[in-house]
C-alpha positions as a printed Julia matrix, in Angstrom:
281×3 Matrix{Float64}:
  -0.35  -25.17   50.83
  -0.83  -21.47   50.27
  -0.94  -19.22   53.32
  -3.73  -17.13   51.76
  -7.44  -17.59   52.41
  -9.45  -17.75   49.18
 -12.55  -15.55   49.38
 -14.97  -14.57   46.59
 -14.55  -11.06   45.19
 -17.38   -8.69   46.0
 -18.81   -6.4    43.32
 -18.23   -2.7    43.97
 -20.02    0.32   42.52
 -17.94    3.17   41.13
 -20.04    6.19   42.04
 -20.24    9.7    40.56
 -17.87   11.08   43.19
 -15.09    8.93   41.74
 -16.15    9.34   38.11
 -18.28   12.48   37.57
 -21.21   11.99   35.17
 -20.55   12.81   31.51
 -23.17   14.41   29.29
 -21.63   13.33   25.98
 -20.14   10.18   24.48
 -17.39   11.53   22.22
 -14.47    9.18   21.59
 -11.91    9.63   18.84
 -11.84    6.52   16.64
  -8.52    5.28   15.27
  -8.82    2.79   12.39
  -5.72    0.6    11.86
  -4.34    0.62    8.33
  -5.55   -2.57    6.6
  -2.67   -4.57    5.13
  -2.12   -8.02    3.62
   1.43   -9.35    3.17
   2.41  -12.46    1.17
   5.83  -14.13    1.16
   7.51  -16.06   -1.69
   5.21  -14.37   -4.18
   7.01  -15.26   -7.41
   9.42  -17.87   -6.12
  13.22  -17.79   -5.99
  13.87  -18.37   -9.71
  11.46  -15.76  -11.03
  12.27  -13.22   -8.33
  15.98  -13.55   -9.13
  15.38  -13.16  -12.87
  13.2   -10.09  -12.31
  15.86   -8.51  -10.09
  18.52   -9.01  -12.76
  16.16   -7.54  -15.36
  15.7    -4.43  -13.22
  19.44   -4.05  -12.71
  20.08   -4.51  -16.43
  17.65   -1.7   -17.33
  19.54    0.91  -15.27
  19.85    3.38  -18.15
  16.1     3.3   -18.84
  14.99    4.51  -15.4
  13.93    8.14  -14.97
  13.19   10.33  -11.95
   9.89    9.55  -10.22
   7.3    12.32  -10.08
   4.26   13.43   -8.08
   1.16   15.51   -8.87
   0.52   18.7    -6.92
  -2.94   18.34   -5.28
  -3.86   21.97   -5.98
  -2.48   22.62   -9.45
  -2.17   19.12  -10.86
   1.33   20.03  -12.02
   3.98   17.32  -12.23
   6.93   17.78   -9.87
   9.48   15.83   -7.82
   8.61   17.47   -4.51
   8.83   15.05   -1.59
  10.1    12.18   -3.73
  13.56   10.86   -4.62
  13.37    7.64   -6.6
  13.84    6.2   -10.07
  10.99    4.64  -12.05
  10.48    2.51  -15.14
   6.92    1.78  -16.39
   6.52   -1.93  -17.13
   3.93   -4.58  -17.93
   4.13   -8.33  -17.33
   1.65  -11.07  -18.16
   3.2   -13.38  -15.55
   3.1   -10.78  -12.78
  -0.49   -9.84  -13.69
  -1.49  -13.52  -13.54
  -0.02  -13.88  -10.06
  -1.84  -10.73   -8.96
  -5.15  -11.99  -10.34
  -4.77  -15.38   -8.66
  -4.12  -14.01   -5.18
  -6.62  -11.12   -5.27
  -9.63  -13.15   -3.99
  -7.66  -14.04   -0.85
  -6.31  -10.5    -0.49
  -9.79   -9.0    -0.83
 -11.13  -11.39    1.8
  -8.37  -10.41    4.23
  -8.87   -6.69    3.59
 -12.71   -6.9     3.54
 -12.58   -5.45    0.04
 -15.74   -5.86   -2.06
 -15.28   -4.02   -5.35
 -14.34   -5.45   -8.74
 -10.66   -5.21   -9.73
 -10.09   -5.44  -13.46
  -6.93   -3.54  -14.39
  -3.55   -2.45  -13.07
  -0.79    0.13  -13.54
   2.76   -0.97  -12.72
   6.17    0.7   -12.43
   9.57   -0.6   -11.42
  11.1     1.66   -8.79
  14.63    1.97   -7.42
  15.66    3.73   -4.2
  19.35    4.43   -3.53
  21.18    6.77   -1.17
  18.62    9.2     0.27
  15.77    7.65   -1.73
  12.38    8.34   -0.2
   8.74    9.16   -0.88
   6.99   11.52    1.55
   3.56   10.9     3.06
   0.91   10.6     0.34
  -2.01    8.54   -0.95
  -2.45    6.93   -4.36
  -5.58    8.92   -5.23
  -3.89   10.41   -8.31
  -3.34    6.92   -9.76
  -6.93    5.63   -9.76
 -10.41    6.77  -10.72
 -12.14    5.73   -7.48
  -9.81    5.7    -4.48
 -12.47    4.15   -2.23
 -12.35    0.85   -4.13
  -8.75    0.58   -5.42
  -5.86   -1.38   -3.95
  -2.13   -0.67   -4.04
   0.53   -3.37   -4.03
   4.3    -3.18   -3.49
   6.47   -6.16   -4.46
  10.04   -6.05   -3.09
  13.28   -7.11   -4.74
  16.87   -6.83   -3.55
  20.18   -8.63   -3.55
  21.19  -10.86   -0.64
  22.73   -9.67    1.59
  21.04   -6.28    1.27
  23.12   -3.5    -0.17
  20.84   -0.83    1.29
  19.43    0.21    4.65
  16.13    1.81    5.59
  13.47    2.05    2.9
  10.64    0.74    5.1
   7.04    1.4     4.14
   4.94    3.22    6.74
   1.18    2.76    6.53
  -0.64    5.37    8.61
  -3.8     4.67   10.58
  -6.9     6.84   10.08
  -8.44    9.01   12.8
 -12.2     9.7    12.71
 -13.48   12.51   14.94
 -16.93   14.12   14.66
 -17.4    12.36   11.32
 -14.2    13.78    9.83
 -11.35   11.52    8.79
  -7.63   12.34    8.7
  -4.33   10.43    8.85
  -3.21    9.48   12.34
   0.27    9.84   13.81
   0.4     6.07   14.44
   1.44    3.69   11.68
   2.46    0.16   10.73
   5.91   -0.55    9.37
   6.58   -2.99    6.5
  10.13   -4.22    5.93
  11.24   -4.45    2.27
  11.93   -8.2     2.16
  12.92   -9.84   -1.14
  10.1   -11.7    -2.97
   7.37  -10.41   -0.65
   4.36   -8.32   -1.64
   2.12   -6.13    0.47
  -1.42   -4.99   -0.42
  -3.28   -2.06    1.14
  -6.09    0.36    0.21
  -4.95    3.04   -2.24
  -6.6     5.58    0.08
  -4.17    4.8     2.91
  -1.66    7.53    3.74
   1.8     6.03    3.45
   5.44    6.9     2.94
   8.78    5.32    2.12
  11.35    6.32    4.74
  14.81    7.39    3.47
  17.17    4.63    2.42
  20.95    4.4     2.42
  23.15    2.71   -0.16
  26.8     2.81    1.02
  28.26    1.28   -2.16
  26.42    3.64   -4.49
  25.98    0.79   -6.97
  22.65    0.54   -8.77
  22.59   -3.23   -8.14
  22.47   -2.53   -4.4
  19.36   -0.34   -4.61
  15.97   -1.16   -3.1
  13.77   -2.31   -6.0
  10.0    -2.71   -6.16
   7.21   -3.41   -8.58
   4.6    -0.89   -7.46
   1.1    -1.58   -8.74
  -2.26    0.18   -8.52
  -5.25   -2.13   -9.01
  -8.69   -0.78   -9.8
 -11.76   -1.02  -11.98
 -12.34    0.93  -15.17
 -15.52    2.41  -13.73
 -16.51    3.69  -10.3
 -18.19    1.17   -8.02
 -21.92    0.67   -8.5
 -24.48   -1.57   -6.83
 -24.73   -2.76   -3.22
 -22.06   -5.49   -3.56
 -19.46   -3.03   -4.84
 -20.17   -0.34   -2.26
 -17.12    0.25   -0.03
 -17.25   -0.63    3.65
 -17.6     2.14    6.23
 -13.9     1.93    7.05
 -12.99    2.16    3.36
 -15.23    5.18    2.97
 -13.65    6.94    5.96
 -10.21    6.36    4.47
 -11.36    7.54    1.05
 -12.81   10.73    2.53
  -9.44   11.52    4.09
  -7.6    10.71    0.84
  -9.77   12.84   -1.44
  -7.97   15.96   -0.27
  -4.81   14.66   -1.94
  -6.44   14.17   -5.35
  -5.48   16.87   -7.9
  -8.34   19.24   -8.67
  -7.68   18.85  -12.38
  -7.6    15.38  -13.89
  -4.26   14.51  -15.46
  -4.09   12.94  -18.9
  -2.39    9.63  -18.35
  -0.21    8.48  -15.47
   2.44   11.01  -14.45
   5.14    8.3   -14.39
   4.07    6.93  -17.76
   2.49    3.68  -16.52
   0.04    2.07  -18.94
  -3.15    0.32  -17.73
  -3.45   -3.38  -18.54
  -6.37   -5.73  -18.01
  -6.03   -8.36  -15.32
  -6.66  -11.95  -16.46
  -9.31  -14.09  -14.77
  -8.13  -15.59  -11.49
  -7.93  -19.3   -10.84
  -5.6   -22.23  -10.25
  -5.42  -22.95  -13.97
  -3.79  -19.57  -14.53
  -1.22  -20.12  -11.77
  -0.32  -23.6   -13.09
   0.13  -22.29  -16.6
   2.34  -19.36  -15.55
   4.46  -21.69  -13.41
   5.08  -23.93  -16.38
   3.63  -27.02  -14.66
């Protein structure tokens, strides 16, 4: 038996001498970056074929660009990567089929009808500094970004993780936090997050220098052709906070077309019939 006597705990009052009274309730709110990650997105056969396609198009990749928030000018500041605009009916069908689940996980309410997609490659020193995807979409409060990862096994690169920054809200003003979530670039996985989220790709290494050993992605921006309207499409409070913080990164002057040359394509209707057809079953 225990040598201790069990007695009921007595409630104690913490008085003002211990904790002086406060005249104002003023916390700083930190909102975690919403994220949804899916494994085995395309399956081994299709993921392998897509990787070989990317490697085979080496000569068609060009340097990735950014838009200056103040001038709207295209530059390469803060970014070192290669890009190739692409479209794919099969990839779009997979996106459409999983979006209802993704939107439920992310508490996302707006319609999503089209996408822009580029293949990217990061080699030695490849990176993309902290940014949002406001320049890619019409309404950043309702758009989603997706990154699908491809690489050879074993990996020929190191680093290249995605950092998704939390959002700080203080006195009604939103800004990116110093805290973040880290996403590892695992082959045949895809991660979805609000396009308003501040994020970056940390520098990668590629000891061999071979293009086949790069970190590859299909990076996609999913949105609607029009801004959200109606109560059902209205963004949540968290989404609006994030969008408010992201608007400062949107160029003051609208650019004509995507600065990496991506072309918008309509997403097909979602449903099991679409997935079965694209899988060839």
